PDB file of C-alpha atoms and ligand atoms in Angstrom:
ATOM      1  CA  MET A 128      42.005 -72.177 -63.092  1.00 89.00           C
ATOM      2  CA  PRO A 129      42.498 -71.062 -66.682  1.00 96.00           C
ATOM      3  CA  VAL A 130      44.513 -73.196 -69.285  1.00 98.00           C
ATOM      4  CA  SER A 131      47.925 -73.014 -70.002  1.00 98.00           C
ATOM      5  CA  VAL A 132      48.072 -72.039 -74.110  1.00 99.00           C
ATOM      6  CA  GLY A 133      51.120 -72.674 -76.068  1.00 99.00           C
ATOM      7  CA  VAL A 134      50.709 -70.787 -78.809  1.00 99.00           C
ATOM      8  CA  MET A 135      52.569 -71.790 -82.175  1.00 98.00           C
ATOM      9  CA  ALA A 136      52.527 -69.783 -85.648  1.00 98.00           C
ATOM     10  CA  SER A 137      54.284 -69.350 -88.479  1.00 98.00           C
ATOM     11  CA  GLY A 138      52.749 -66.526 -90.103  1.00 98.00           C
ATOM     12  CA  ARG A 139      50.397 -62.921 -89.745  1.00 98.00           C
ATOM     13  CA  GLY A 140      48.850 -64.432 -86.798  1.00 98.00           C
ATOM     14  CA  THR A 141      45.095 -63.317 -87.267  1.00 98.00           C
ATOM     15  CA  ASN A 142      44.147 -66.921 -85.279  1.00 98.00           C
ATOM     16  CA  LEU A 143      46.530 -65.478 -82.487  1.00 98.00           C
ATOM     17  CA  GLN A 144      45.058 -62.450 -82.259  1.00 98.00           C
ATOM     18  CA  ALA A 145      41.526 -64.250 -81.872  1.00 98.00           C
ATOM     19  CA  ILE A 146      42.383 -66.399 -78.887  1.00 98.00           C
ATOM     20  CA  ILE A 147      44.322 -62.876 -77.500  1.00 98.00           C
ATOM     21  CA  ASP A 148      40.898 -60.986 -78.278  1.00 98.00           C
ATOM     22  CA  ALA A 149      38.583 -63.640 -76.807  1.00 98.00           C
ATOM     23  CA  ILE A 150      40.701 -63.908 -73.332  1.00 98.00           C
ATOM     24  CA  ALA A 151      40.840 -60.226 -72.804  1.00 98.00           C
ATOM     25  CA  ALA A 152      36.814 -60.303 -73.528  1.00 98.00           C
ATOM     26  CA  ARG A 153      36.387 -62.828 -71.176  1.00 97.00           C
ATOM     27  CA  SER A 154      34.958 -65.800 -73.597  1.00 97.00           C
ATOM     28  CA  LEU A 155      38.081 -67.533 -72.926  1.00 98.00           C
ATOM     29  CA  ASP A 156      39.250 -68.594 -69.624  1.00 98.00           C
ATOM     30  CA  ALA A 157      43.377 -69.260 -71.000  1.00 98.00           C
ATOM     31  CA  ALA A 158      46.226 -68.024 -70.226  1.00 98.00           C
ATOM     32  CA  ILE A 159      49.205 -67.760 -73.338  1.00 98.00           C
ATOM     33  CA  LYS A 160      52.168 -68.781 -71.338  1.00 98.00           C
ATOM     34  CA  VAL A 161      54.718 -68.514 -74.623  1.00 99.00           C
ATOM     35  CA  VAL A 162      53.974 -67.989 -78.566  1.00 99.00           C
ATOM     36  CA  ILE A 163      56.543 -69.444 -80.568  1.00 98.00           C
ATOM     37  CA  SER A 164      57.423 -69.230 -84.182  1.00 98.00           C
ATOM     38  CA  ASP A 165      59.861 -70.763 -86.735  1.00 98.00           C
ATOM     39  CA  ASN A 166      59.568 -67.860 -88.888  1.00 98.00           C
ATOM     40  CA  PRO A 167      62.026 -64.672 -87.447  1.00 97.00           C
ATOM     41  CA  GLY A 168      59.626 -62.348 -89.598  1.00 97.00           C
ATOM     42  CA  ALA A 169      56.434 -63.794 -88.376  1.00 98.00           C
ATOM     43  CA  PHE A 170      53.692 -60.747 -87.463  1.00 98.00           C
ATOM     44  CA  ALA A 171      52.756 -63.278 -84.919  1.00 98.00           C
ATOM     45  CA  ILE A 172      55.478 -62.645 -82.733  1.00 98.00           C
ATOM     46  CA  GLY A 173      54.678 -58.581 -82.887  1.00 98.00           C
ATOM     47  CA  ARG A 174      50.894 -59.229 -81.935  1.00 98.00           C
ATOM     48  CA  ALA A 175      52.358 -61.062 -78.704  1.00 98.00           C
ATOM     49  CA  GLU A 176      54.871 -58.584 -77.930  1.00 98.00           C
ATOM     50  CA  LYS A 177      52.522 -56.602 -78.242  1.00 98.00           C
ATOM     51  CA  HIS A 178      50.051 -57.611 -75.218  1.00 98.00           C
ATOM     52  CA  GLY A 179      53.226 -58.679 -73.060  1.00 98.00           C
ATOM     53  CA  ILE A 180      53.426 -62.127 -74.039  1.00 98.00           C
ATOM     54  CA  LYS A 181      56.610 -64.250 -73.993  1.00 98.00           C
ATOM     55  CA  THR A 182      57.456 -64.784 -77.568  1.00 98.00           C
ATOM     56  CA  ALA A 183      60.247 -67.452 -78.798  1.00 98.00           C
ATOM     57  CA  VAL A 184      61.426 -67.978 -82.238  1.00 98.00           C
ATOM     58  CA  VAL A 185      63.236 -71.510 -82.878  1.00 98.00           C
ATOM     59  CA  THR A 186      64.456 -72.178 -87.090  1.00 98.00           C
ATOM     60  CA  LYS A 187      65.270 -74.571 -88.801  1.00 98.00           C
ATOM     61  CA  ASP A 188      68.442 -72.769 -89.429  1.00 98.00           C
ATOM     62  CA  GLN A 189      69.311 -73.190 -85.725  1.00 98.00           C
ATOM     63  CA  TYR A 190      68.487 -76.310 -85.566  1.00 98.00           C
ATOM     64  CA  PRO A 191      68.862 -78.136 -89.334  1.00 98.00           C
ATOM     65  CA  LEU A 192      67.897 -81.728 -87.555  1.00 98.00           C
ATOM     66  CA  ASN A 193      64.539 -82.397 -87.177  1.00 98.00           C
ATOM     67  CA  GLU A 194      64.499 -84.012 -83.797  1.00 98.00           C
ATOM     68  CA  ASP A 195      66.921 -81.218 -82.420  1.00 98.00           C
ATOM     69  CA  PHE A 196      64.037 -78.568 -83.730  1.00 98.00           C
ATOM     70  CA  GLU A 197      61.397 -80.388 -82.293  1.00 98.00           C
ATOM     71  CA  LYS A 198      63.106 -81.101 -79.024  1.00 98.00           C
ATOM     72  CA  LYS A 199      63.787 -77.561 -78.603  1.00 98.00           C
ATOM     73  CA  LEU A 200      60.293 -76.606 -79.126  1.00 98.00           C
ATOM     74  CA  ILE A 201      59.074 -79.197 -76.405  1.00 98.00           C
ATOM     75  CA  SER A 202      61.533 -78.432 -73.981  1.00 98.00           C
ATOM     76  CA  THR A 203      60.364 -74.430 -74.656  1.00 98.00           C
ATOM     77  CA  LEU A 204      56.537 -75.468 -74.305  1.00 98.00           C
ATOM     78  CA  ASN A 205      57.526 -77.247 -70.985  1.00 98.00           C
ATOM     79  CA  ALA A 206      59.776 -74.739 -69.523  1.00 98.00           C
ATOM     80  CA  SER A 207      56.623 -72.130 -70.033  1.00 98.00           C
ATOM     81  CA  GLY A 208      54.206 -74.935 -68.426  1.00 98.00           C
ATOM     82  CA  VAL A 209      51.957 -75.353 -71.272  1.00 98.00           C
ATOM     83  CA  GLU A 210      48.590 -77.585 -71.081  1.00 98.00           C
ATOM     84  CA  LEU A 211      47.957 -77.244 -74.341  1.00 98.00           C
ATOM     85  CA  VAL A 212      49.410 -76.497 -77.547  1.00 99.00           C
ATOM     86  CA  ALA A 213      47.516 -74.375 -80.229  1.00 99.00           C
ATOM     87  CA  LEU A 214      48.795 -74.191 -84.049  1.00 98.00           C
ATOM     88  CA  ALA A 215      47.780 -71.250 -85.336  1.00 98.00           C
ATOM     89  CA  GLY A 216      48.951 -71.443 -88.861  1.00 97.00           C
ATOM     90  CA  PHE A 217      52.207 -72.895 -88.114  1.00 98.00           C
ATOM     91  CA  MET A 218      52.931 -74.289 -91.633  1.00 95.00           C
ATOM     92  CA  ARG A 219      55.367 -77.205 -90.741  1.00 97.00           C
ATOM     93  CA  VAL A 220      54.353 -80.876 -89.934  1.00 97.00           C
ATOM     94  CA  LEU A 221      55.750 -82.229 -86.341  1.00 98.00           C
ATOM     95  CA  SER A 222      56.536 -85.713 -86.391  1.00 98.00           C
ATOM     96  CA  PRO A 223      55.746 -88.546 -83.901  1.00 98.00           C
ATOM     97  CA  LEU A 224      58.395 -87.267 -81.345  1.00 98.00           C
ATOM     98  CA  PHE A 225      56.457 -83.798 -80.927  1.00 98.00           C
ATOM     99  CA  ILE A 226      52.888 -85.470 -81.136  1.00 98.00           C
ATOM    100  CA  ARG A 227      53.801 -87.743 -78.219  1.00 98.00           C
ATOM    101  CA  ALA A 228      54.809 -84.963 -75.813  1.00 98.00           C
ATOM    102  CA  PHE A 229      51.839 -83.888 -76.103  1.00 98.00           C
ATOM    103  CA  PRO A 230      48.784 -86.630 -76.816  1.00 97.00           C
ATOM    104  CA  MET A 231      45.789 -85.312 -77.216  1.00 97.00           C
ATOM    105  CA  ARG A 232      46.529 -82.005 -76.042  1.00 98.00           C
ATOM    106  CA  ILE A 233      47.783 -80.338 -79.445  1.00 98.00           C
ATOM    107  CA  MET A 234      44.833 -78.415 -81.320  1.00 98.00           C
ATOM    108  CA  ASN A 235      44.945 -77.029 -84.988  1.00 98.00           C
ATOM    109  CA  VAL A 236      42.407 -74.988 -87.273  1.00 98.00           C
ATOM    110  CA  HIS A 237      42.300 -76.014 -90.903  1.00 98.00           C
ATOM    111  CA  PRO A 238      40.543 -73.974 -93.503  1.00 98.00           C
ATOM    112  CA  SER A 239      38.006 -76.499 -94.621  1.00 98.00           C
ATOM    113  CA  LEU A 240      35.874 -79.127 -93.756  1.00 98.00           C
ATOM    114  CA  LEU A 241      38.108 -82.130 -92.772  1.00 98.00           C
ATOM    115  CA  PRO A 242      38.242 -84.562 -94.384  1.00 98.00           C
ATOM    116  CA  ALA A 243      37.986 -82.992 -97.277  1.00 98.00           C
ATOM    117  CA  PHE A 244      40.810 -80.917 -98.732  1.00 98.00           C
ATOM    118  CA  THR A 245      43.967 -81.718 -96.467  1.00 98.00           C
ATOM    119  CA  GLY A 246      47.746 -79.836 -96.629  1.00 97.00           C
ATOM    120  CA  LEU A 247      47.785 -76.506 -98.455  1.00 96.00           C
ATOM    121  CA  SER A 248      45.984 -74.261-100.824  1.00 98.00           C
ATOM    122  CA  VAL A 249      42.465 -76.094 -99.665  1.00 98.00           C
ATOM    123  CA  GLN A 250      40.398 -72.958-100.554  1.00 98.00           C
ATOM    124  CA  LYS A 251      41.896 -73.207-104.062  1.00 98.00           C
ATOM    125  CA  LYS A 252      41.309 -76.682-104.338  1.00 98.00           C
ATOM    126  CA  ALA A 253      37.690 -76.533-102.599  1.00 98.00           C
ATOM    127  CA  LEU A 254      37.116 -73.892-105.554  1.00 98.00           C
ATOM    128  CA  GLU A 255      38.263 -76.355-108.176  1.00 98.00           C
ATOM    129  CA  TYR A 256      35.820 -78.923-107.031  1.00 98.00           C
ATOM    130  CA  GLY A 257      32.908 -76.907-107.266  1.00 98.00           C
ATOM    131  CA  VAL A 258      31.923 -77.991-103.326  1.00 98.00           C
ATOM    132  CA  LYS A 259      28.665 -75.732-102.892  1.00 97.00           C
ATOM    133  CA  PHE A 260      29.981 -75.790 -98.804  1.00 97.00           C
ATOM    134  CA  SER A 261      33.572 -75.095 -97.519  1.00 98.00           C
ATOM    135  CA  GLY A 262      34.382 -74.244 -94.091  1.00 98.00           C
ATOM    136  CA  CYS A 263      37.309 -74.778 -91.523  1.00 98.00           C
ATOM    137  CA  THR A 264      37.729 -77.182 -88.941  1.00 98.00           C
ATOM    138  CA  VAL A 265      39.605 -77.500 -85.305  1.00 98.00           C
ATOM    139  CA  HIS A 266      40.844 -80.539 -84.399  1.00 98.00           C
ATOM    140  CA  PHE A 267      43.351 -82.351 -82.019  1.00 98.00           C
ATOM    141  CA  VAL A 268      46.444 -83.088 -83.919  1.00 98.00           C
ATOM    142  CA  ASP A 269      47.556 -87.113 -84.416  1.00 98.00           C
ATOM    143  CA  GLU A 270      50.429 -88.251 -86.330  1.00 97.00           C
ATOM    144  CA  GLY A 271      48.923 -87.935 -89.599  1.00 97.00           C
ATOM    145  CA  VAL A 272      48.435 -84.468 -91.337  1.00 96.00           C
ATOM    146  CA  ASP A 273      44.908 -82.866 -90.913  1.00 97.00           C
ATOM    147  CA  THR A 274      43.689 -86.040 -89.729  1.00 98.00           C
ATOM    148  CA  GLY A 275      43.180 -86.160 -85.897  1.00 98.00           C
ATOM    149  CA  PRO A 276      39.600 -85.854 -83.963  1.00 98.00           C
ATOM    150  CA  ILE A 277      37.647 -83.544 -85.156  1.00 98.00           C
ATOM    151  CA  ILE A 278      36.275 -81.024 -82.247  1.00 98.00           C
ATOM    152  CA  ILE A 279      34.183 -78.653 -84.008  1.00 97.00           C
ATOM    153  CA  GLN A 280      33.506 -77.426 -87.208  1.00 97.00           C
ATOM    154  CA  ALA A 281      31.970 -74.141 -89.119  1.00 97.00           C
ATOM    155  CA  VAL A 282      30.550 -74.272 -92.830  1.00 97.00           C
ATOM    156  CA  VAL A 283      30.655 -71.450 -94.970  1.00 97.00           C
ATOM    157  CA  LYS A 284      28.721 -70.983 -98.405  1.00 97.00           C
ATOM    158  CA  VAL A 285      31.097 -71.253-101.635  1.00 97.00           C
ATOM    159  CA  MET A 286      29.684 -68.598-103.937  1.00 97.00           C
ATOM    160  CA  ASP A 287      29.913 -68.510-107.558  1.00 96.00           C
ATOM    161  CA  ASP A 288      32.333 -65.566-107.984  1.00 97.00           C
ATOM    162  CA  ASP A 289      34.538 -66.722-104.972  1.00 98.00           C
ATOM    163  CA  THR A 290      37.921 -66.713-105.554  1.00 98.00           C
ATOM    164  CA  PRO A 291      40.502 -68.433-102.945  1.00 98.00           C
ATOM    165  CA  GLU A 292      41.325 -64.768-101.085  1.00 98.00           C
ATOM    166  CA  THR A 293      37.622 -64.374-100.935  1.00 98.00           C
ATOM    167  CA  LEU A 294      36.666 -67.747 -99.576  1.00 98.00           C
ATOM    168  CA  ALA A 295      39.605 -67.841 -97.421  1.00 98.00           C
ATOM    169  CA  GLU A 296      38.169 -64.361 -95.924  1.00 98.00           C
ATOM    170  CA  ARG A 297      34.911 -65.630 -94.787  1.00 98.00           C
ATOM    171  CA  ILE A 298      36.251 -68.902 -93.560  1.00 98.00           C
ATOM    172  CA  LEU A 299      38.977 -67.220 -91.609  1.00 98.00           C
ATOM    173  CA  LEU A 300      36.127 -64.867 -89.424  1.00 98.00           C
ATOM    174  CA  GLU A 301      35.019 -68.856 -88.894  1.00 98.00           C
ATOM    175  CA  GLU A 302      38.219 -69.825 -87.513  1.00 98.00           C
ATOM    176  CA  HIS A 303      38.624 -66.650 -85.235  1.00 98.00           C
ATOM    177  CA  ARG A 304      35.080 -67.803 -83.656  1.00 98.00           C
ATOM    178  CA  ILE A 305      35.354 -71.579 -83.053  1.00 98.00           C
ATOM    179  CA  TYR A 306      39.196 -71.719 -82.203  1.00 98.00           C
ATOM    180  CA  PRO A 307      38.518 -69.964 -79.027  1.00 98.00           C
ATOM    181  CA  GLN A 308      35.387 -71.427 -78.454  1.00 97.00           C
ATOM    182  CA  ALA A 309      37.329 -75.444 -79.212  1.00 98.00           C
ATOM    183  CA  ILE A 310      39.926 -74.065 -76.369  1.00 98.00           C
ATOM    184  CA  GLN A 311      37.640 -72.640 -73.990  1.00 97.00           C
ATOM    185  CA  LEU A 312      35.601 -76.829 -74.205  1.00 97.00           C
ATOM    186  CA  PHE A 313      39.118 -77.603 -73.219  1.00 98.00           C
ATOM    187  CA  SER A 314      39.717 -75.583 -70.663  1.00 98.00           C
ATOM    188  CA  GLU A 315      36.313 -76.567 -69.171  1.00 97.00           C
ATOM    189  CA  GLY A 316      37.105 -80.294 -69.210  1.00 97.00           C
ATOM    190  CA  ARG A 317      34.406 -81.078 -71.402  1.00 97.00           C
ATOM    191  CA  LEU A 318      36.035 -82.609 -74.572  1.00 97.00           C
ATOM    192  CA  GLU A 319      36.523 -86.498 -74.216  1.00 98.00           C
ATOM    193  CA  VAL A 320      38.312 -88.331 -77.249  1.00 98.00           C
ATOM    194  CA  LYS A 321      37.237 -92.065 -77.716  1.00 98.00           C
ATOM    195  CA  GLY A 322      38.943 -93.179 -80.907  1.00 96.00           C
ATOM    196  CA  ARG A 323      38.330 -90.870 -83.614  1.00 97.00           C
ATOM    197  CA  LYS A 324      35.186 -89.170 -81.600  1.00 98.00           C
ATOM    198  CA  VAL A 325      35.467 -86.118 -79.548  1.00 97.00           C
ATOM    199  CA  PHE A 326      32.386 -85.795 -77.409  1.00 97.00           C
ATOM    200  CA  VAL A 327      31.671 -82.299 -76.145  1.00 96.00           C
ATOM    201  CA  HIS A 328      30.124 -82.573 -72.671  1.00 94.00           C
ATOM    202  CA  GLY A 329      27.386 -80.613 -71.364  1.00 91.00           C
ATOM    203  CA  VAL A 330      26.137 -79.138 -74.290  1.00 79.00           C
ATOM    204  CA  ALA A 331      22.486 -78.277 -74.015  1.00 72.00           C
ATOM    205  CA  ARG A 332      20.637 -79.592 -76.521  1.00 68.00           C
ATOM    206  CA  GLY A 333      17.456 -78.360 -78.026  1.00 65.00           C
ATOM    207  CA  THR A 334      17.820 -74.612 -76.985  1.00 65.00           C
ATOM    208  CA  VAL A 335      19.008 -73.210 -80.501  1.00 64.00           C
ATOM    209  CA  ASP A 336      16.739 -73.300 -83.242  1.00 68.00           C
ATOM    210  CA  GLU A 337      19.120 -74.814 -85.740  1.00 72.00           C
ATOM    211  CA  PRO A 338      17.968 -76.169 -89.066  1.00 77.00           C
ATOM    212  CA  LEU A 339      18.259 -80.253 -89.434  1.00 84.00           C
ATOM    213  CA  SER A 340      20.299 -79.554 -92.704  1.00 84.00           C
ATOM    214  CA  LEU A 341      21.622 -76.442 -95.069  1.00 86.00           C
ATOM    215  CA  GLU A 342      21.298 -76.319 -98.885  1.00 84.00           C
ATOM    216  CA  ASN A 343      23.143 -73.840-101.050  1.00 86.00           C
ATOM    217  CA  PRO A 344      21.576 -72.825-103.390  1.00 82.00           C
ATOM    218  CA  LEU A 345      18.504 -72.569-101.173  1.00 69.00           C
ATOM    219  CA  ALA A 346      15.528 -74.634-101.457  1.00 59.00           C
ATOM    220  CA  THR A 347      13.644 -71.362-102.716  1.00 62.00           C
ATOM    221  CA  ILE A 348      14.898 -72.331-106.545  1.00 58.00           C
ATOM    222  CA  PHE A 349      12.682 -74.799-106.759  1.00 60.00           C
ATOM    223  CA  ASN A 350       9.797 -71.717-106.353  1.00 59.00           C
ATOM    224  CA  SER A 351      11.478 -69.988-109.679  1.00 58.00           C
ATOM    225  CA  SER A 352      11.576 -71.378-113.515  1.00 58.00           C
ATOM    226  CA  PRO A 353      14.285 -73.874-113.814  1.00 56.00           C
ATOM    227  CA  SER A 354      17.633 -72.542-115.264  1.00 57.00           C
ATOM    228  CA  LYS A 355      17.454 -72.128-119.276  1.00 57.00           C
ATOM    229  CA  LYS A 356      21.393 -72.977-119.102  1.00 63.00           C
ATOM    230  CA  THR A 357      20.745 -76.095-117.424  1.00 63.00           C
ATOM    231  CA  ARG A 358      17.792 -77.103-119.906  1.00 67.00           C
ATOM    232  CA  LYS A 359      20.181 -76.347-122.819  1.00 63.00           C
ATOM    233  CA  THR A 360      22.632 -78.981-122.207  1.00 56.00           C
ATOM    234  CA  ARG A 361      20.276 -81.507-122.171  1.00 53.00           C
TER     235      ARG A 361
HETATM  236  C1  GAR B 568      44.673 -69.895 -91.609  1.00 55.68           C
HETATM  237  O1  GAR B 568      43.623 -70.141 -92.309  1.00 55.68           O
HETATM  238  C2  GAR B 568      44.731 -71.595 -90.655  1.00 55.68           C
HETATM  239  O2  GAR B 568      43.935 -72.259 -90.794  1.00 55.68           O
HETATM  240  C3  GAR B 568      45.644 -72.074 -91.526  1.00 55.68           C
HETATM  241  O3  GAR B 568      46.518 -70.722 -92.036  1.00 55.68           O
HETATM  242  C4  GAR B 568      45.774 -69.652 -91.530  1.00 55.68           C
HETATM  243  C5  GAR B 568      46.735 -68.893 -90.503  1.00 55.68           C
HETATM  244  O4  GAR B 568      46.335 -67.611 -90.933  1.00 55.68           O
HETATM  245  N1  GAR B 568      46.267 -73.387 -91.053  1.00 55.68           N
HETATM  246  C6  GAR B 568      46.659 -73.911 -91.836  1.00 55.68           C
HETATM  247  O5  GAR B 568      46.418 -74.042 -93.459  1.00 55.68           O
HETATM  248  C7  GAR B 568      47.279 -75.703 -91.342  1.00 55.68           C
HETATM  249  N2  GAR B 568      47.109 -76.928 -92.092  1.00 55.68           N
HETATM  250  P1  GAR B 568      46.854 -66.811 -89.397  1.00 55.68           P
HETATM  251  O6  GAR B 568      48.227 -66.728 -89.237  1.00 55.68           O
HETATM  252  O7  GAR B 568      46.151 -65.392 -89.921  1.00 55.68           O
HETATM  253  O8  GAR B 568      46.186 -67.362 -88.300  1.00 55.68           O
END
């Protein structure tokens, strides 16, 4: 049976589109029962409508009290028979009231390698910090902000000439790859949460020729002459 998913999105909805496309390509066994936005102008709503998916707009203007707002979100998701809530660029922090309605049944995608760089503008924060790698994380949502148990992460190299926009673009490609994968693992009942850790059952080990570590810049740097710039500053 495909898992019944409710997607919540505030903006352009490219992650929603990746989930829709993965379902169409049959690499994801899921059914999107409803797409909810807190933003009436969200492009995500149009994407859902184009694919005949039920939509709902629930705004803070309609429900100024956070408790009422979240109760409306919960009742909309429950009325649609949603088993898993997928946050896809939903730009609001959800309170314990909402989180407790779907314990370990809410996923989020975040554009950094958590726990580094929580919150907003994280690609800018990663560049300013000078990290050599960034990436993205799909995690279950708990009562903290970007703190829930991690399901999948993908690593993206940071380039010297990256801007927040170019880095965000490359990270987004990885988000589109790993978010449907994480939902598929949930759908297959292969995710087990024990404390902070998510165990993925049934992974065939030793079948992929993966390096045990990554380096950026590449190790081949040691075959070339040391940088004059570095020498001068010593
Ligand atoms: C994505 O990069 C997602 O990781 C981020 O918002 C973007 C939404 O893009 N979410 C967060 O920062 C949540 N903390 P999309 O609307 O095209 O899917």
